[in-house]
PDB file of C-alpha atoms in Angstrom:
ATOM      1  CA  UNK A   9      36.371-120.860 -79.975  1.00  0.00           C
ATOM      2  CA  UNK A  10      35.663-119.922 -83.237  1.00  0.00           C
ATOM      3  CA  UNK A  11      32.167-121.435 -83.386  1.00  0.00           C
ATOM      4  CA  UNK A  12      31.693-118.929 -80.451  1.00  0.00           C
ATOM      5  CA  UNK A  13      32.818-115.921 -82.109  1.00  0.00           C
ATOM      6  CA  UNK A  14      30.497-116.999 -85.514  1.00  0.00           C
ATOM      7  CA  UNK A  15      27.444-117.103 -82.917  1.00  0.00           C
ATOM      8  CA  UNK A  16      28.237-114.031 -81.513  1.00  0.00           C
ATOM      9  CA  UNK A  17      29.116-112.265 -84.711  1.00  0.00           C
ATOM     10  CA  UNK A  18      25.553-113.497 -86.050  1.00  0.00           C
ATOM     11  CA  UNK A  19      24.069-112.142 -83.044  1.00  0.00           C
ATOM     12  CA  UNK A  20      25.617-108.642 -84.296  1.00  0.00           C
ATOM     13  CA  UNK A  21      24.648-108.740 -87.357  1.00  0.00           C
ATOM     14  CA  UNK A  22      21.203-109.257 -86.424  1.00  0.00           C
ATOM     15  CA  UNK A  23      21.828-105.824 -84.127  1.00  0.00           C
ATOM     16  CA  UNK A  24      23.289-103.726 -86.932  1.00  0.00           C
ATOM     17  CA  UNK A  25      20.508-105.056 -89.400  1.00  0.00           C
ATOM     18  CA  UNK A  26      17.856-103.860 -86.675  1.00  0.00           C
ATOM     19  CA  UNK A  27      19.695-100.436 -86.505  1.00  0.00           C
ATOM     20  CA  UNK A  28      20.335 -99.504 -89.762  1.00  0.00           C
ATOM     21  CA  UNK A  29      16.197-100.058 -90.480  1.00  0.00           C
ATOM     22  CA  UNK A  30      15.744 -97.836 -87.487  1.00  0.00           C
ATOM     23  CA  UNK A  31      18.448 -95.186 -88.345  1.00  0.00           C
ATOM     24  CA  UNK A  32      16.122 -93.945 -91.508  1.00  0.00           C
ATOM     25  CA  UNK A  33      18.482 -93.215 -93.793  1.00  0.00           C
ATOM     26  CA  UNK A  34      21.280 -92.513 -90.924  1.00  0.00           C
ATOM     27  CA  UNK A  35      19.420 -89.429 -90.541  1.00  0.00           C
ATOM     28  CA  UNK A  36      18.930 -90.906 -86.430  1.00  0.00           C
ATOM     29  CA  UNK A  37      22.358 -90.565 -84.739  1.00  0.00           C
ATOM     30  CA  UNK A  38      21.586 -93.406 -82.352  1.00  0.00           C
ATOM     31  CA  UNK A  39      20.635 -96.274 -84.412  1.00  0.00           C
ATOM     32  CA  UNK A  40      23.306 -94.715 -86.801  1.00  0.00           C
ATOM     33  CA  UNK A  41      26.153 -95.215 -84.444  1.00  0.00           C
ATOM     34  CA  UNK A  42      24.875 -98.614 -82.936  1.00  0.00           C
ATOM     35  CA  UNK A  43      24.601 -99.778 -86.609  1.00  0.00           C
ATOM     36  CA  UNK A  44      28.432 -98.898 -87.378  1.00  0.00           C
ATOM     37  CA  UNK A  45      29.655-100.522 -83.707  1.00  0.00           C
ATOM     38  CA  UNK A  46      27.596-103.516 -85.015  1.00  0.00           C
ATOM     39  CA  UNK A  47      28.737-103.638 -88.064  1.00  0.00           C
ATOM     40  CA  UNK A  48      32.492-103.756 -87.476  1.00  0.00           C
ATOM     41  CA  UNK A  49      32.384-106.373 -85.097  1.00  0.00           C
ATOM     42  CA  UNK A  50      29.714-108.419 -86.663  1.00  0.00           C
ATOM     43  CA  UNK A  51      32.799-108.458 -89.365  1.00  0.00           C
ATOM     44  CA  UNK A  52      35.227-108.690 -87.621  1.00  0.00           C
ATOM     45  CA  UNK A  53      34.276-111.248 -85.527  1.00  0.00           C
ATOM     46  CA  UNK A  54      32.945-113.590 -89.103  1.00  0.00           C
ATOM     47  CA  UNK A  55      36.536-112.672 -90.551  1.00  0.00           C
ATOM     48  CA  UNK A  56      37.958-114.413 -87.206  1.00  0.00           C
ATOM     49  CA  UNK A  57      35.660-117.266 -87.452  1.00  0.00           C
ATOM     50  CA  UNK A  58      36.635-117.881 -91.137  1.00  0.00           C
ATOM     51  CA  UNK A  59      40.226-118.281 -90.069  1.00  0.00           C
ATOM     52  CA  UNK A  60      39.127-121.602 -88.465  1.00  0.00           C
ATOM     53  CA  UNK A  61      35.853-122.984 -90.541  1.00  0.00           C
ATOM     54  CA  UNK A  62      35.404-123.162 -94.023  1.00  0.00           C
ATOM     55  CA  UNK A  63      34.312-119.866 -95.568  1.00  0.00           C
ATOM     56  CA  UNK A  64      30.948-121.414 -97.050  1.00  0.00           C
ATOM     57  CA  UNK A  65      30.010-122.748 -93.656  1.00  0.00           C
ATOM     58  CA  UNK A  66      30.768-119.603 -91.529  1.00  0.00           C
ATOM     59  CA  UNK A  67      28.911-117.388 -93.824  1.00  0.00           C
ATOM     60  CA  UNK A  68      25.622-119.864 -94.028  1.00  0.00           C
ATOM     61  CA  UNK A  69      25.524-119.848 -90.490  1.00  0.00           C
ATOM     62  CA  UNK A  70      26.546-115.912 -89.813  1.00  0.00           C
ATOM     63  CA  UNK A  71      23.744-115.212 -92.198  1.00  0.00           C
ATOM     64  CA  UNK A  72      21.654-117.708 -90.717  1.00  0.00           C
ATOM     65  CA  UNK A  73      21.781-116.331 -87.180  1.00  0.00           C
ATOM     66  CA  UNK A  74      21.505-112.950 -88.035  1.00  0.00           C
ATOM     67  CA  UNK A  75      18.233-113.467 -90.405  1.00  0.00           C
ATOM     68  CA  UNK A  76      16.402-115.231 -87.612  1.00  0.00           C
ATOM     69  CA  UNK A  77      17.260-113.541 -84.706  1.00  0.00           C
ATOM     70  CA  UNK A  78      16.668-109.881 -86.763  1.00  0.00           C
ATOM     71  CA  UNK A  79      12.756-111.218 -87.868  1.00  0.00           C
ATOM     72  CA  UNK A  80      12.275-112.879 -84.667  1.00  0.00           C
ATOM     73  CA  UNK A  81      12.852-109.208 -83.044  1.00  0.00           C
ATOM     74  CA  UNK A  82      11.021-107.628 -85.484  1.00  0.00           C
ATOM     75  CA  UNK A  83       7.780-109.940 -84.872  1.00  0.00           C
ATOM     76  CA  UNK A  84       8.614-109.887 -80.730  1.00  0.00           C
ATOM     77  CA  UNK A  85       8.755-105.643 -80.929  1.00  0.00           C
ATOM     78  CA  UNK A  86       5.715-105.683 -83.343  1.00  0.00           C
ATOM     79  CA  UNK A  87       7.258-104.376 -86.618  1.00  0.00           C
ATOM     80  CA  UNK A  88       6.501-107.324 -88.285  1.00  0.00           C
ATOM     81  CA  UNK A  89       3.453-109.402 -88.107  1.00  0.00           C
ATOM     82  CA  UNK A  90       4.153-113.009 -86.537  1.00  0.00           C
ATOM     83  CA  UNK A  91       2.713-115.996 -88.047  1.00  0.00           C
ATOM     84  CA  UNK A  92       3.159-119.798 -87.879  1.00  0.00           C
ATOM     85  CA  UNK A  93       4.498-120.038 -91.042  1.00  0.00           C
ATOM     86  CA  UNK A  94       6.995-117.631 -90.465  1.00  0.00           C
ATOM     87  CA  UNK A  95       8.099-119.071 -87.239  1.00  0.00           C
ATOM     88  CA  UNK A  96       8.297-122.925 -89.210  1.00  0.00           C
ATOM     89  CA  UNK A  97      10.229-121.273 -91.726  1.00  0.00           C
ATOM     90  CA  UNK A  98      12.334-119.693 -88.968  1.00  0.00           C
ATOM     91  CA  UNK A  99      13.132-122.861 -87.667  1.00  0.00           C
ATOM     92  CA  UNK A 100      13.880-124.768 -90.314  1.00  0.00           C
ATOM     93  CA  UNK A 101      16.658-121.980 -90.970  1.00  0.00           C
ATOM     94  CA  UNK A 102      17.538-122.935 -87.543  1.00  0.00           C
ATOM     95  CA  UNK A 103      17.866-126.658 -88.303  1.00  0.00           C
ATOM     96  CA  UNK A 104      19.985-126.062 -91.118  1.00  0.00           C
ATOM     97  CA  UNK A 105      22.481-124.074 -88.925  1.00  0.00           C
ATOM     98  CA  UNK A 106      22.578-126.571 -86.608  1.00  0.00           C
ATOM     99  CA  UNK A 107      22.747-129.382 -89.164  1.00  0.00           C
ATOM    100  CA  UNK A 108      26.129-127.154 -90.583  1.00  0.00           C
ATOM    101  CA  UNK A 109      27.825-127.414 -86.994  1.00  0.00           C
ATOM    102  CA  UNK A 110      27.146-130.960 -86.243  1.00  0.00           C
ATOM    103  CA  UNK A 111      28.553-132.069 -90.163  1.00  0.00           C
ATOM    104  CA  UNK A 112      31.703-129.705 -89.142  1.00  0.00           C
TER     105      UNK A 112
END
């Protein structure tokens, strides 16, 4: 369950990261509010998590998630130019999350 929770929470993270570029400052009240409902379960969810997995692991993969999944957006929507090495690079972040899970 709590390997679950850490995917979801990553998958927040990489929603309140999105948000709070496209809040400008908070000065948008959507992304502004989507970045704050984000944010507290993208925390609260990785402080659930780390009740069950070491703390070193949970954050790695937390982080992991959310970095990929917030410049894989960001290339999909345009934002960000898309390139092969970017996507290798993406995946070996990938592997390394994965690698964390299976040595849990």
């Amino acid at each position: 369950m709590a390997w679950l929770v850490l995917i979801i929470s990553g998958v927040f993270e990489a929603i309140w990261a999105t948000a709070l570029g496209k809040s400008e400052g908070f000065s948008r009240l959507t992304p502004s509010v989507v970045f704050a409902i984000g944010l507290v379960a993208s925390m609260a969810g990785l402080a659930y998590a780390m009740r069950a997995l070491p703390i070193g692991t949970a954050y790695a993969v937390w982080v992991g998630i959310g970095a990929v999944l917030t410049v894989a957006y960001a290339m999909l929507t345009g934002d960000e130019s898309a390139s092969w090495t970017k996507i290798v690079l993406l995946a070996v972040i990938v592997g390394g999350v994965v690698g964390l899970k299976v040595l849990h």
